[in-house]
Every structure is written in structure tokens, then in C-alpha cells.
XYZ file of C-alpha atoms in Angstrom:
655
model
C 19.253 4.255 37.092
C 20.488 7.122 34.770
C 21.649 4.575 32.322
C 18.335 2.769 32.379
C 16.430 6.040 31.818
C 18.780 6.982 28.941
C 18.007 3.456 27.410
C 14.327 3.977 27.831
C 14.514 7.314 25.870
C 16.690 5.744 23.201
C 14.318 2.842 22.745
C 11.261 5.207 22.467
C 13.053 7.143 19.743
C 14.117 4.123 17.765
C 10.677 2.338 17.997
C 8.658 5.487 17.226
C 10.790 6.086 14.087
C 10.224 2.469 13.011
C 6.472 2.657 13.498
C 6.310 5.939 11.628
C 8.267 4.502 8.673
C 6.163 1.317 8.666
C 2.517 2.574 9.217
C 2.795 6.117 7.628
C 5.495 5.877 5.033
C 5.226 2.215 3.842
C 8.938 1.533 4.363
C 10.846 -0.768 6.629
C 13.804 0.197 8.755
C 13.968 -2.870 10.941
C 12.509 -6.371 10.922
C 9.413 -7.425 12.937
C 11.662 -9.571 14.992
C 13.940 -6.691 15.994
C 11.083 -4.428 16.742
C 9.382 -6.935 19.066
C 12.625 -7.463 20.899
C 13.240 -3.808 21.515
C 9.469 -3.245 22.445
C 9.850 -6.051 25.020
C 13.100 -4.519 26.320
C 11.345 -1.137 26.714
C 8.391 -2.611 28.520
C 10.541 -4.503 30.850
C 12.563 -1.306 31.717
C 9.461 0.697 32.283
C 8.076 -1.991 34.785
C 11.436 -2.113 36.536
C 11.950 1.686 36.847
C 8.229 2.590 37.079
C 9.017 5.386 34.542
C 6.753 5.658 31.411
C 7.026 8.598 29.088
C 3.974 9.964 27.357
C 5.312 9.367 23.850
C 6.313 5.767 24.684
C 4.822 3.240 22.113
C 3.701 1.184 25.027
C 1.309 3.995 25.770
C 0.048 4.692 22.346
C -1.968 2.642 19.805
C -2.813 3.014 16.169
C -1.443 5.199 13.360
C -1.283 8.998 13.279
C -3.952 10.697 11.181
C -2.408 12.095 8.019
C -5.150 11.978 5.442
C -7.994 14.415 4.606
C -10.753 12.160 5.729
C -13.166 13.482 8.250
C -12.143 12.716 11.867
C -14.344 11.407 14.588
C -13.916 10.572 18.305
C -14.766 7.037 19.441
C -17.336 6.772 22.081
C -14.905 4.621 24.133
C -11.188 4.188 23.528
C -10.198 1.412 21.291
C -7.422 -0.199 23.249
C -4.716 -2.686 22.028
C -4.332 -6.118 23.514
C -1.736 -7.380 26.102
C 0.210 -10.187 24.393
C 1.959 -13.335 25.216
C 4.133 -15.876 23.213
C 3.633 -18.694 25.720
C 0.687 -21.125 25.529
C 1.099 -21.843 29.327
C 0.336 -18.126 29.939
C -3.049 -18.518 27.992
C -3.829 -21.563 30.216
C -3.065 -19.543 33.336
C -5.119 -16.584 31.982
C -8.121 -18.845 31.319
C -8.068 -20.629 34.644
C -11.486 -22.284 34.975
C -13.146 -20.114 32.433
C -13.998 -20.937 28.727
C -12.896 -18.823 25.981
C -13.090 -18.228 22.189
C -9.767 -18.432 20.347
C -9.713 -16.735 16.897
C -7.323 -15.385 14.290
C -5.728 -12.097 15.066
C -6.121 -10.702 11.534
C -3.430 -8.254 10.227
C -5.362 -5.450 8.539
C -7.218 -2.389 9.624
C -9.665 -2.209 12.485
C -13.015 -0.660 11.596
C -16.081 0.369 13.691
C -19.490 0.086 12.016
C -22.749 1.651 13.172
C -26.149 0.392 11.847
C -29.529 2.155 12.497
C -32.859 0.908 11.208
C -31.045 -1.867 9.417
C -28.896 0.549 7.360
C -25.086 1.040 7.573
C -24.782 4.692 8.508
C -21.163 4.988 9.589
C -17.832 3.339 9.370
C -14.760 4.638 11.200
C -11.189 3.426 11.286
C -9.450 2.779 14.601
C -7.083 5.631 14.047
C -5.041 6.468 17.068
C -7.461 4.625 19.429
C -9.406 7.767 20.488
C -10.027 9.451 17.143
C -10.645 7.531 13.824
C -11.271 8.505 10.190
C -14.806 8.345 8.705
C -14.638 5.819 5.688
C -18.366 5.085 5.244
C -18.480 5.197 1.425
C -15.385 3.095 1.281
C -16.705 0.492 3.602
C -19.796 0.030 1.404
C -17.457 -1.277 -1.231
C -16.090 -4.147 0.962
C -16.902 -7.312 -0.892
C -18.648 -9.225 1.958
C -20.103 -6.393 4.046
C -23.832 -6.245 4.384
C -25.115 -2.755 3.664
C -28.454 -3.649 5.044
C -29.287 -6.084 7.962
C -32.573 -7.471 9.449
C -31.890 -6.024 12.868
C -33.414 -2.656 13.066
C -32.192 -1.318 16.454
C -28.946 0.586 16.846
C -25.965 -1.769 16.502
C -22.185 -1.132 16.759
C -19.608 -3.606 15.986
C -15.874 -3.863 15.335
C -13.977 -5.953 12.836
C -10.903 -6.182 10.646
C -10.701 -5.075 7.107
C -8.216 -7.229 5.237
C -6.854 -8.123 1.712
C -6.230 -11.680 0.840
C -2.620 -12.775 -0.023
C -3.941 -13.898 -3.445
C -5.352 -10.470 -4.188
C -2.255 -8.780 -2.792
C -0.019 -10.774 -5.136
C -2.249 -10.030 -8.268
C -2.278 -6.229 -7.413
C 1.619 -6.317 -6.915
C 2.095 -8.306 -10.132
C 0.590 -5.524 -12.171
C 2.972 -2.979 -10.734
C 6.284 -2.841 -12.760
C 8.303 -0.636 -10.608
C 9.923 -2.648 -7.802
C 10.037 0.318 -5.451
C 6.275 1.036 -6.045
C 5.174 -2.506 -5.079
C 3.303 -2.853 -1.797
C 5.265 -4.336 0.990
C 2.560 -6.389 2.551
C -1.099 -6.880 2.581
C -1.633 -4.747 5.751
C -0.140 -1.635 4.077
C -2.110 -2.271 0.880
C -5.307 -2.570 2.922
C -4.708 0.545 5.030
C -4.112 2.582 1.891
C -7.165 1.048 0.140
C -9.569 1.606 3.022
C -8.436 5.192 3.617
C -8.824 6.309 -0.055
C -10.531 9.576 -0.889
C -11.922 7.873 -4.001
C -13.966 4.733 -3.108
C -13.575 3.376 -6.725
C -9.958 2.387 -5.772
C -11.204 0.698 -2.539
C -13.717 -1.310 -4.685
C -11.025 -2.568 -6.920
C -8.911 -3.926 -4.006
C -11.364 -6.743 -2.911
C -11.268 -5.692 0.769
C -12.947 -8.223 3.133
C -14.433 -7.522 6.567
C -14.499 -9.993 9.402
C -16.380 -9.042 12.594
C -14.822 -9.755 15.930
C -16.621 -7.642 18.570
C -20.249 -6.659 19.117
C -20.176 -3.333 20.985
C -23.877 -2.455 21.219
C -27.172 -4.106 20.177
C -29.911 -2.504 22.007
C -31.961 -4.674 24.332
C -30.780 -8.023 22.778
C -30.238 -10.856 25.280
C -27.143 -12.891 24.459
C -27.320 -15.010 27.663
C -24.023 -13.752 28.839
C -22.089 -15.302 25.906
C -19.705 -13.812 23.356
C -20.286 -16.903 21.213
C -24.031 -16.003 20.999
C -23.125 -12.585 19.875
C -20.958 -14.092 17.152
C -23.981 -16.331 16.014
C -26.155 -13.184 15.963
C -23.738 -11.421 13.768
C -23.669 -14.328 11.359
C -27.460 -14.260 11.246
C -27.187 -10.580 10.212
C -25.078 -11.578 7.236
C -21.570 -10.815 8.619
C -18.550 -13.094 8.242
C -17.227 -13.494 11.731
C -13.493 -14.213 12.376
C -12.934 -17.897 12.669
C -12.917 -19.069 16.157
C -12.972 -22.178 18.352
C -14.259 -22.743 21.876
C -11.427 -23.581 24.339
C -10.689 -24.318 27.900
C -7.288 -24.543 29.723
C -7.249 -28.317 28.899
C -7.943 -27.990 25.209
C -6.250 -24.754 24.188
C -2.674 -26.136 23.559
C -4.071 -28.545 20.843
C -6.362 -25.760 19.304
C -3.355 -23.314 19.105
C -1.542 -26.065 17.285
C -4.489 -26.526 14.809
C -4.364 -22.756 14.019
C -0.606 -22.890 13.521
C -0.788 -25.893 11.136
C -3.015 -23.756 8.850
C -0.977 -20.640 8.580
C 0.959 -21.618 5.463
C -2.338 -22.259 3.492
C -4.310 -19.436 5.124
C -5.175 -16.753 2.399
C -5.760 -13.991 4.922
C -2.854 -12.370 6.710
C -2.710 -12.843 10.411
C -0.194 -12.023 12.973
C -1.337 -14.312 15.874
C -4.454 -15.323 17.775
C -6.927 -13.664 20.142
C -8.324 -15.317 23.197
C -11.397 -13.749 24.886
C -13.603 -14.967 27.815
C -16.922 -16.266 26.599
C -18.505 -15.080 29.820
C -19.374 -11.325 29.201
C -20.013 -10.387 32.738
C -16.887 -12.015 34.037
C -14.774 -10.264 31.363
C -16.234 -6.833 32.127
C -15.872 -7.374 35.890
C -12.064 -7.509 35.342
C -11.959 -3.914 33.987
C -8.997 -2.616 31.973
C -5.573 -1.051 32.353
C -4.710 2.264 30.773
C -3.819 0.446 27.520
C -5.282 -2.972 27.741
C -8.730 -4.604 28.282
C -8.604 -7.453 30.677
C -11.197 -9.572 29.004
C -9.053 -10.617 26.063
C -5.323 -11.257 25.271
C -3.281 -11.641 22.051
C -1.139 -14.734 21.324
C 1.877 -14.008 19.089
C 3.603 -16.995 17.469
C 6.909 -17.753 19.180
C 9.031 -17.445 16.046
C 10.878 -20.730 15.017
C 14.411 -19.590 14.764
C 17.169 -21.449 13.008
C 20.891 -20.859 13.066
C 22.742 -20.908 9.683
C 25.565 -19.413 7.740
C 25.501 -16.490 5.529
C 26.948 -17.762 2.093
C 26.487 -14.481 -0.015
C 24.467 -11.385 -0.505
C 22.816 -11.236 -3.920
C 22.313 -7.672 -5.290
C 19.133 -7.479 -7.453
C 18.782 -4.343 -9.739
C 15.468 -2.887 -10.887
C 14.118 -0.550 -13.599
C 14.553 2.362 -11.326
C 18.132 1.672 -10.523
C 17.431 0.507 -7.069
C 19.660 -2.470 -6.157
C 18.058 -4.711 -3.403
C 20.308 -6.871 -1.153
C 19.051 -10.436 -0.675
C 20.707 -12.732 1.916
C 21.690 -16.230 0.638
C 22.333 -18.854 3.443
C 22.792 -22.489 4.003
C 19.311 -24.033 3.720
C 17.369 -24.614 6.970
C 13.880 -25.971 7.890
C 11.468 -23.270 9.137
C 7.741 -23.883 9.736
C 7.678 -26.974 7.620
C 9.491 -25.572 4.522
C 13.163 -25.173 3.470
C 14.413 -21.692 3.129
C 17.730 -20.397 1.830
C 17.192 -16.671 1.119
C 15.611 -13.526 2.705
C 15.338 -9.915 1.551
C 17.489 -7.528 3.494
C 15.406 -4.560 2.061
C 18.147 -1.887 2.062
C 21.530 -0.854 3.059
C 20.419 0.565 6.340
C 19.122 -2.838 7.538
C 22.099 -4.627 6.127
C 24.594 -2.322 7.963
C 22.516 -2.486 11.185
C 23.030 -6.299 11.116
C 26.719 -5.856 10.611
C 26.749 -8.559 8.123
C 29.739 -10.391 6.588
C 30.163 -13.465 4.306
C 30.528 -16.513 6.541
C 28.662 -15.004 9.586
C 26.519 -17.096 11.760
C 23.072 -15.584 11.571
C 19.629 -16.634 12.788
C 16.580 -16.666 10.533
C 12.832 -16.951 11.029
C 9.583 -16.504 9.166
C 7.706 -13.246 10.017
C 4.142 -14.357 10.948
C 5.322 -17.740 10.010
C 5.442 -16.912 6.242
C 8.046 -14.379 5.120
C 11.817 -15.345 5.735
C 13.694 -12.680 7.640
C 17.166 -12.435 9.153
C 16.721 -12.073 12.893
C 20.168 -11.558 14.372
C 23.797 -11.739 13.244
C 25.722 -13.607 15.982
C 29.251 -13.012 14.789
C 28.884 -9.472 13.282
C 32.095 -9.363 11.285
C 30.681 -6.384 9.284
C 33.123 -7.079 6.383
C 30.492 -7.259 3.659
C 31.463 -4.969 0.725
C 28.916 -2.756 -0.853
C 29.313 -3.263 -4.635
C 30.790 -0.254 -6.441
C 29.524 -1.608 -9.772
C 26.038 -2.855 -10.811
C 25.853 -6.596 -11.204
C 23.659 -6.301 -14.374
C 25.569 -3.681 -16.373
C 28.805 -2.927 -14.561
C 27.995 0.734 -14.186
C 28.932 2.750 -11.146
C 26.739 2.546 -7.990
C 25.778 5.214 -5.480
C 24.266 5.067 -1.960
C 21.393 7.528 -1.555
C 19.832 8.485 1.842
C 16.115 8.992 1.524
C 14.314 10.064 4.785
C 16.943 8.200 6.794
C 17.029 5.027 4.794
C 20.142 4.272 2.884
C 19.694 2.333 -0.440
C 22.017 1.417 -3.303
C 21.411 2.622 -6.910
C 22.937 2.037 -10.272
C 23.922 5.340 -11.941
C 23.998 4.084 -15.504
C 20.783 5.190 -17.208
C 21.371 2.525 -19.904
C 21.675 -0.399 -17.446
C 20.493 -3.635 -18.916
C 18.367 -4.370 -15.798
C 16.590 -1.082 -16.339
C 16.183 -1.861 -20.076
C 13.866 -4.869 -19.460
C 11.697 -2.696 -17.193
C 11.888 0.200 -19.609
C 10.618 -1.902 -22.407
C 7.893 -3.405 -20.248
C 6.795 0.072 -19.194
C 6.783 1.275 -22.864
C 4.414 -1.578 -23.895
C 2.107 -1.372 -20.866
C -1.636 -0.697 -21.233
C -1.436 3.109 -20.381
C 1.590 3.534 -22.610
C 1.777 2.001 -26.131
C -0.644 -0.809 -25.141
C 1.170 -3.642 -26.982
C -0.166 -7.057 -26.104
C 1.917 -10.245 -26.092
C 5.090 -8.892 -24.591
C 5.498 -10.066 -21.018
C 8.829 -9.495 -19.160
C 9.847 -13.081 -19.961
C 9.285 -12.490 -23.660
C 11.066 -9.150 -23.604
C 13.889 -10.742 -21.810
C 14.278 -13.369 -24.465
C 14.109 -10.754 -27.225
C 16.792 -8.654 -25.538
C 19.002 -11.756 -24.996
C 18.657 -12.564 -28.675
C 19.550 -8.996 -29.508
C 16.244 -8.404 -31.356
C 15.726 -5.424 -29.010
C 18.200 -2.918 -28.004
C 16.430 0.452 -28.156
C 12.700 1.162 -27.843
C 12.294 1.772 -31.610
C 13.503 -1.725 -32.271
C 10.070 -2.981 -31.219
C 8.773 -1.630 -34.605
C 11.199 -3.687 -36.507
C 10.701 -7.087 -35.132
C 9.211 -8.550 -38.412
C 12.841 -8.856 -39.698
C 13.336 -11.610 -37.057
C 10.216 -13.485 -37.776
C 11.995 -16.930 -38.423
C 14.129 -16.606 -35.330
C 11.057 -15.559 -33.220
C 9.054 -18.523 -34.475
C 11.978 -20.817 -33.528
C 11.758 -19.570 -29.887
C 10.030 -21.829 -27.351
C 6.351 -20.733 -26.780
C 5.976 -18.935 -30.004
C 3.862 -20.171 -32.889
C 2.668 -18.468 -36.071
C -0.601 -17.393 -34.440
C 1.046 -15.593 -31.379
C 3.564 -14.041 -33.652
C 0.905 -12.674 -36.025
C -1.124 -11.374 -33.058
C 2.002 -9.552 -31.607
C 2.840 -7.899 -34.991
C -0.844 -6.811 -35.330
C -0.675 -5.275 -31.780
C 2.579 -3.454 -32.609
C 1.185 -2.038 -35.780
C -1.988 -0.996 -33.957
C 0.222 0.891 -31.479
C 1.693 2.964 -34.240
C -1.273 5.180 -33.966
C -1.018 6.876 -30.574
C -1.578 10.151 -28.669
C 1.100 12.429 -27.301
C 0.221 11.931 -23.698
C 0.573 8.081 -24.196
C 3.984 8.663 -25.998
C 5.311 10.956 -23.386
C 4.304 8.490 -20.561
C 5.721 5.578 -22.351
C 9.255 7.018 -22.521
C 9.644 6.351 -18.683
C 10.758 9.829 -17.832
C 11.401 9.915 -14.077
C 8.442 11.213 -11.981
C 6.094 11.500 -15.004
C 3.008 9.551 -14.629
C 0.087 9.367 -17.100
C -1.716 12.423 -15.475
C 1.334 14.690 -15.646
C 1.855 13.672 -19.237
C -1.669 14.653 -20.100
C -1.249 17.989 -18.216
C 2.036 18.857 -19.914
C 0.700 18.040 -23.398
C -2.281 20.208 -22.747
C -0.205 23.033 -21.498
C 1.898 22.991 -24.548
C -0.942 22.653 -27.026
C 0.199 19.039 -27.867
C 3.280 20.386 -29.512
C 6.182 17.996 -28.596
C 8.961 20.304 -29.797
C 7.633 23.166 -27.606
C 7.521 20.732 -24.589
C 11.042 19.590 -25.271
C 12.448 23.116 -25.284
C 10.740 24.014 -21.873
C 13.059 25.314 -19.163
C 12.850 24.504 -15.515
C 11.877 28.091 -14.458
C 8.915 27.841 -16.821
C 7.707 24.300 -15.853
C 7.686 25.095 -12.236
C 4.948 27.670 -12.821
C 2.617 24.896 -13.897
C 0.315 23.646 -11.157
C 1.550 20.315 -9.869
C 5.005 20.612 -11.302
C 7.710 21.160 -8.685
C 11.444 21.528 -8.997
C 12.111 17.848 -8.962
C 9.692 16.889 -11.703
C 10.769 20.015 -13.773
C 14.478 18.970 -13.610
C 13.531 15.325 -14.638
C 11.818 16.619 -17.705
C 14.560 19.070 -18.716
C 17.331 16.514 -18.086
C 15.569 13.811 -20.040
C 15.043 16.036 -23.121
C 18.536 17.397 -22.999
C 20.047 13.949 -23.146
C 21.445 13.268 -26.626
C 20.785 9.567 -26.488
C 17.153 10.185 -25.446
C 16.711 12.673 -28.228
C 17.913 10.075 -30.798
C 15.469 7.475 -29.416
C 12.607 9.936 -29.668
C 13.421 10.942 -33.173
C 13.588 7.313 -34.381
C 10.436 6.482 -32.494
C 8.623 9.362 -34.301
C 9.556 7.791 -37.623
C 7.607 4.700 -36.668
C 4.543 6.485 -35.088
C 1.658 8.629 -36.022
C 0.794 11.040 -33.250
C -2.879 11.895 -33.199
C -3.681 15.465 -32.307
C -6.827 16.010 -30.401
C -9.320 18.280 -32.096
C -12.087 18.401 -29.539
C -9.993 20.262 -26.918
C -9.537 23.172 -29.230
C -13.226 23.423 -29.853
C -14.211 23.421 -26.176
C -14.546 26.752 -24.526
C -12.097 26.976 -21.575
C -14.694 28.580 -19.287
C -13.061 27.145 -16.119
C -9.458 28.181 -16.981
C -7.620 29.419 -13.964
C -10.310 28.007 -11.526
C -9.419 25.480 -8.924
C -12.129 23.051 -7.522
C -12.239 20.592 -4.641
C -14.901 17.774 -4.863
C -16.130 16.022 -1.742
C -18.935 13.723 -0.689
C -21.198 11.681 -2.872
C -22.583 12.763 -6.315
C -26.025 12.246 -7.803
C -26.017 13.662 -11.405
C -22.566 12.342 -12.346
C -21.494 8.642 -12.161
C -18.658 9.394 -9.732
C -16.418 12.266 -8.683
C -13.818 11.308 -11.365
C -16.560 12.137 -13.953
C -16.952 15.627 -12.354
C -13.194 15.964 -12.440
C -13.055 15.086 -16.069
C -15.596 17.808 -17.007
C -13.628 20.465 -14.997
C -10.501 19.571 -16.691
C -12.113 19.468 -20.087
C -13.131 23.066 -19.596
C -9.739 24.145 -18.376
C -10.158 23.904 -14.785
C -8.135 22.088 -12.063
C -9.148 19.691 -9.283
C -7.129 19.224 -6.095
C -7.612 17.120 -3.068
C -7.433 19.669 -0.201
C -9.000 23.075 0.397
C -6.431 25.935 0.380
C -6.366 29.686 -0.179
C -6.054 28.875 -3.906
C -9.348 27.046 -4.020
C -12.177 28.775 -5.859
C -14.949 26.301 -5.249
C -15.772 23.417 -3.001
C -18.353 21.070 -4.527
C -20.284 19.281 -1.921
C -23.923 18.273 -2.004
C -24.038 18.342 1.740
C -23.011 21.991 1.985
C -24.234 22.141 5.626
C -22.068 19.234 6.988
C -19.366 19.768 9.637
C -16.710 17.934 7.415
C -13.095 19.186 7.627
C -13.275 20.460 3.995
C -16.481 22.472 4.722
C -14.940 23.999 7.850
C -11.813 24.901 5.882
C -13.714 26.422 3.149
C -15.841 28.494 5.373
C -12.750 29.688 7.395
C -11.296 30.911 4.059
C -14.519 32.267 2.695
C -14.543 29.884 -0.257
C -17.950 29.148 -1.814
C -19.431 25.863 -1.084
C -21.645 24.785 -3.983
C -23.816 21.745 -4.683
C -23.614 19.661 -7.878
C -26.709 21.369 -9.269
C -25.353 24.821 -8.483
C -22.023 23.753 -10.161
C -23.916 22.673 -13.343
C -26.165 25.827 -13.434
C -23.189 28.181 -12.719
C -21.088 26.795 -15.710
C -24.016 25.734 -18.010
C -23.195 22.066 -17.702
C -25.677 19.663 -19.179
C -25.564 15.802 -19.075
């Protein structure tokens, strides 16, 4: 018994760490397959021993609340669903009842409230009892009706999701491999819970209703399907469903399964609910699960194969990702031969070695993953040299996850990404240089250092001889390069690819040092850390970069090619908000959006932060009587809460 209790505690610790990493920190320390197996083991042990600890993942649902969004208690707990991987269990569960079988979408559950036909509130599921208010963000969902014909009080639940096609487009625009989103669910969660709903609007979030909680005195004749039809009449997209019985459900499950590969919305299974509302309610619920519905998770098709090699793929940041290459196998109707291993921690956990017999599967029937290593030889060497440049490698432990990095700052793999960053829109903004084109130019030795971009005309004949290049595209490229010769200092600083320096930091640094590059280059760490927003890590990155002799040479040669424009307007604007820190919350009326308010504050020398602290001077909120967390904090600290109009009057701002 003691051993079983010890194992329960061990499993709780492992699973909670994995959940925290996946849902809160957007990183993966184990595969879905491994998580499910450990979860099932824990659940079985709890049933056997009748011991369930309060922090067990079998007792908790949802993510922890970490953002600054306003929190709100749900009127009734939002429970998770019991699950099965066996169709026979679904038949037994249904018995003589009819049910509705629908996609179990993999996004973020949202509760919507409408009154008098207007959307008045949207709250995330949160931890099942307390959610986050995201009403303004929900109003940007591409298919969500803001107004409906039904004028009574109505509450419904649904899933906010991002399509695979949109997910891939967004990831394609992110150059840094480490910064790419891991999956649509993480992207959706971050998008829905933004403090700035402009970002949400750009992410093409869709909403699919799956449960009508309340609709006044409406009579749905005891049928969930009638509720779905009602929601459709109100303009909602309802999660796709099919009516089933015990006799038909096996065939319908197969129909759903056949469509997974072509389905543009992420799903992680199916949901079966009794159509008979009264019958479902009569069954009650357990502490964690309702009894009127059940989830069906795909029984992963697992194939046994042999690990042939591990490919190490370097990126611009120096991160080297391990990829498993194995004998080709058929999975879910397609041939697969490779799967990402994500990091050293996962690779070591599998105890991999070349020639090992492994099992592989497709997570949610889509993404190839290594499930288990059956032989566990553990003899796989971690490369000591980068496969791209031959430089030394180093294993770094970040928050308990071990990853491999190339230490050579002039690594050729980094070079492609460095050039790609340099020509990107927010940097030098040079059109016509995709990574593929840059790679060709680097291979042809047209490009070695960043300043070589401005000398490409000497290779005109050779460039025109390359596949895909004609005179028109060449002329357009040279025109774009010449246009980029006139730039600003913030763009130039950002384009250099200094670690931890984004465009906003670059703007702030340039302003601090009066747009004098030499003054910025000579700044010391102890001086930089006194600047708001610059900590020790960023300060060290700046100093290390400018102290490097090679970097200094590159900068000087670039400056010979460029004309750096010096802003005149900043010097003429009275810095009447200098030294003041503002927080902006809620909707705005006189400005287009909160970003426009922020731009005005920064123009006059002020600073805008996301949270109210003792350093905050003013909280701008048009609803200064609300009980939002920011208002409460400001009142606790005695910080003035001013409306937009009061802000404009106080600082003599006119639009």
C-alpha cells in the first residue's frame, strides 16, 4: 500500500508539472501519449486505493489564472468530461437512448451571456470555478453574433478555436523557431486572453456553440438537438454533430475519424450527449464529471518501427532540435518516417539509441510522435559539434527543460536567419528576399556579412542566371535594397538581431540616448539597468554585442551604406509626461484604441505598463467606478483613476 501511495504522489507531481509547462508556459516536457498513459495509471491507482489528493489532476480542471484580466466566478462549476477510447463503451453508455455525437474541439471554452439581444459578457472556463472576463476580445471572433433576435437572458457555452490554416500562416511569419507556436490550442489561448483585443482580432478566432445553459422560458421539447437548432437560428455556428443510437454510433464514429486528416479545425476526440434533456439531468453528476455526456478520445493507431537516426536541426537562435528518423510506417492512412523529439529532456526520457525498436503514433491523428522506446539502449550520443557549422554545442537547462545550443555566434544556420531578420518588415524592410533566396545567395557566396546585401549589384549576371530570377525581379530587388538605405536608428538597432532586443526596446533605447548610436554603444550595464524595462539580462546582451569586435566591424561597414534619419519632431515635443507611469484599461472613446493613447503618452515622455503597482502614477479607465482588479489595486495604493477626458484635460491633449 505504501508503494502505491508513493506512486500516486509521484504521478501527481509529474502530471502537474507537465500540465503547467503545456498550458501556462507553452512548452512540452512529455508527449500526449505519455501524459494520457500516466493519467490513466493515476486514475486506476486512486480507484484501487480510494485515496485521492486535493492537488491531483483527476480532481482539477482548466488552467491556472495568471493574466491580469478581470476574474469572475461561474454560476455553476464547469466540469470536465469522463472519457473512453472504446466505441463499445459508448454503446453501453447510450443503452436505449439517442444521443448527439459531435467534434470535441481543441481550443478554449468560453461562456457567453446575452441580454436584450446584446452580448454583455464573455468569460473563459478558467479553472472551472473562476474564469477570466474577455468580453471585448470575444466581440472580435470572426463568426460570433454581437446581437441576436432573442431578447431574453441567454447563456451558452462553446469553444473558441483557430484553424490549422490560420495557425500555419501565423507561424510562417515568425522567423525564430523557438518563438513559433506549438499548436493551435496554445495560440488560441494566448489570442483569446490578450489584454489588447486588436491582437485577438488579427488571429481569426472562430466560436462554435456546444451547450445552451439558459434561455428563459423557451420550450425545447426536451431535446438538445432543438436547442442546437435554436442557436443556429440566432446566428451561431454550432459544433458539427450527428444523431446516433447504440446501433449506428460505430459507423458514425468512423465517419468522423475519416475526416480528421482534412478537418481544418483542431479536435482531440468526440463528445456524446443524451438528446433527452430530462433524462440527462436525472443522472446528476460526480465531483468532476457530469453524467449526461462523455468524451471519446481516439484510440491511437500505434506502429512499431526502428529508429534509424536522430537528425539535429539548428536555428537562428542557436537552438538545435532533435528529430527522430525511423523506418517508414503507415499511420492513419499516410506514410510517416520522422517525428520531432522537441528537446534533450524528452529524448533522454525515452532513453533512445540508434537501432532501438520504438512505437510511433499521430497525436490527435495528425502530428507524428514517438510513443515508447521498447529496447531503451540509451546509447544515443548528444552531438558536441553543430551540424551546420562545426562549432561547439552546449546543453542549457531552462525551467527544467534541457535543450542543445550551438555556441558559435557566426554559425551558418544562424546566418540565414540573421539575414532573414535583417531584411524583415520591421527591420530594413527589403522585399524579394525569402529564406530560400537568401539561402541561394549565401551558397553562391554573394552574401557573407550583412553589409554584402548592399553590394549585390556586382553579381547581377550570376543572379539573373539563377532559377526563378528574371530582370524584372532583379530590378525590383535592387530598388528595394536602395530604398532601405534610408532608415531610422530604431529600425537599424532592431535589424542587427541583438539577443532580447525587439523593436519596442530598440525605440526606447534610441530615445534614451537621444538617437546617438555612439552613446548607446558605450553604455555600461549598470547604466542600462536603470532604464525602465531593461533588466540585467537585456543589459548584458547589449553590452556584449557592442563590445564584440566582429559586430563593431559589421556596424561600421553597414553605416557606410546607410543614411540614418534623425527624428526632429521628438526634440520639439514638450516632454510633459516625463517620469510618469500610466496604466490604460477598458474601452476608449476619443482615441481609436488603447495603443493610440499609449503612443501619445510615449510621445510626451511618459511610460505605459500593463499592471498597477506602487510606481503607477495614473490609471486611465473610463469606467472608474467598476470593480475591476486594476481599479481595486489603484484604490488600495491610492493611485488616481482618471477617465479619458480627464486625462486629455489634465495634460492639454487635443485630437
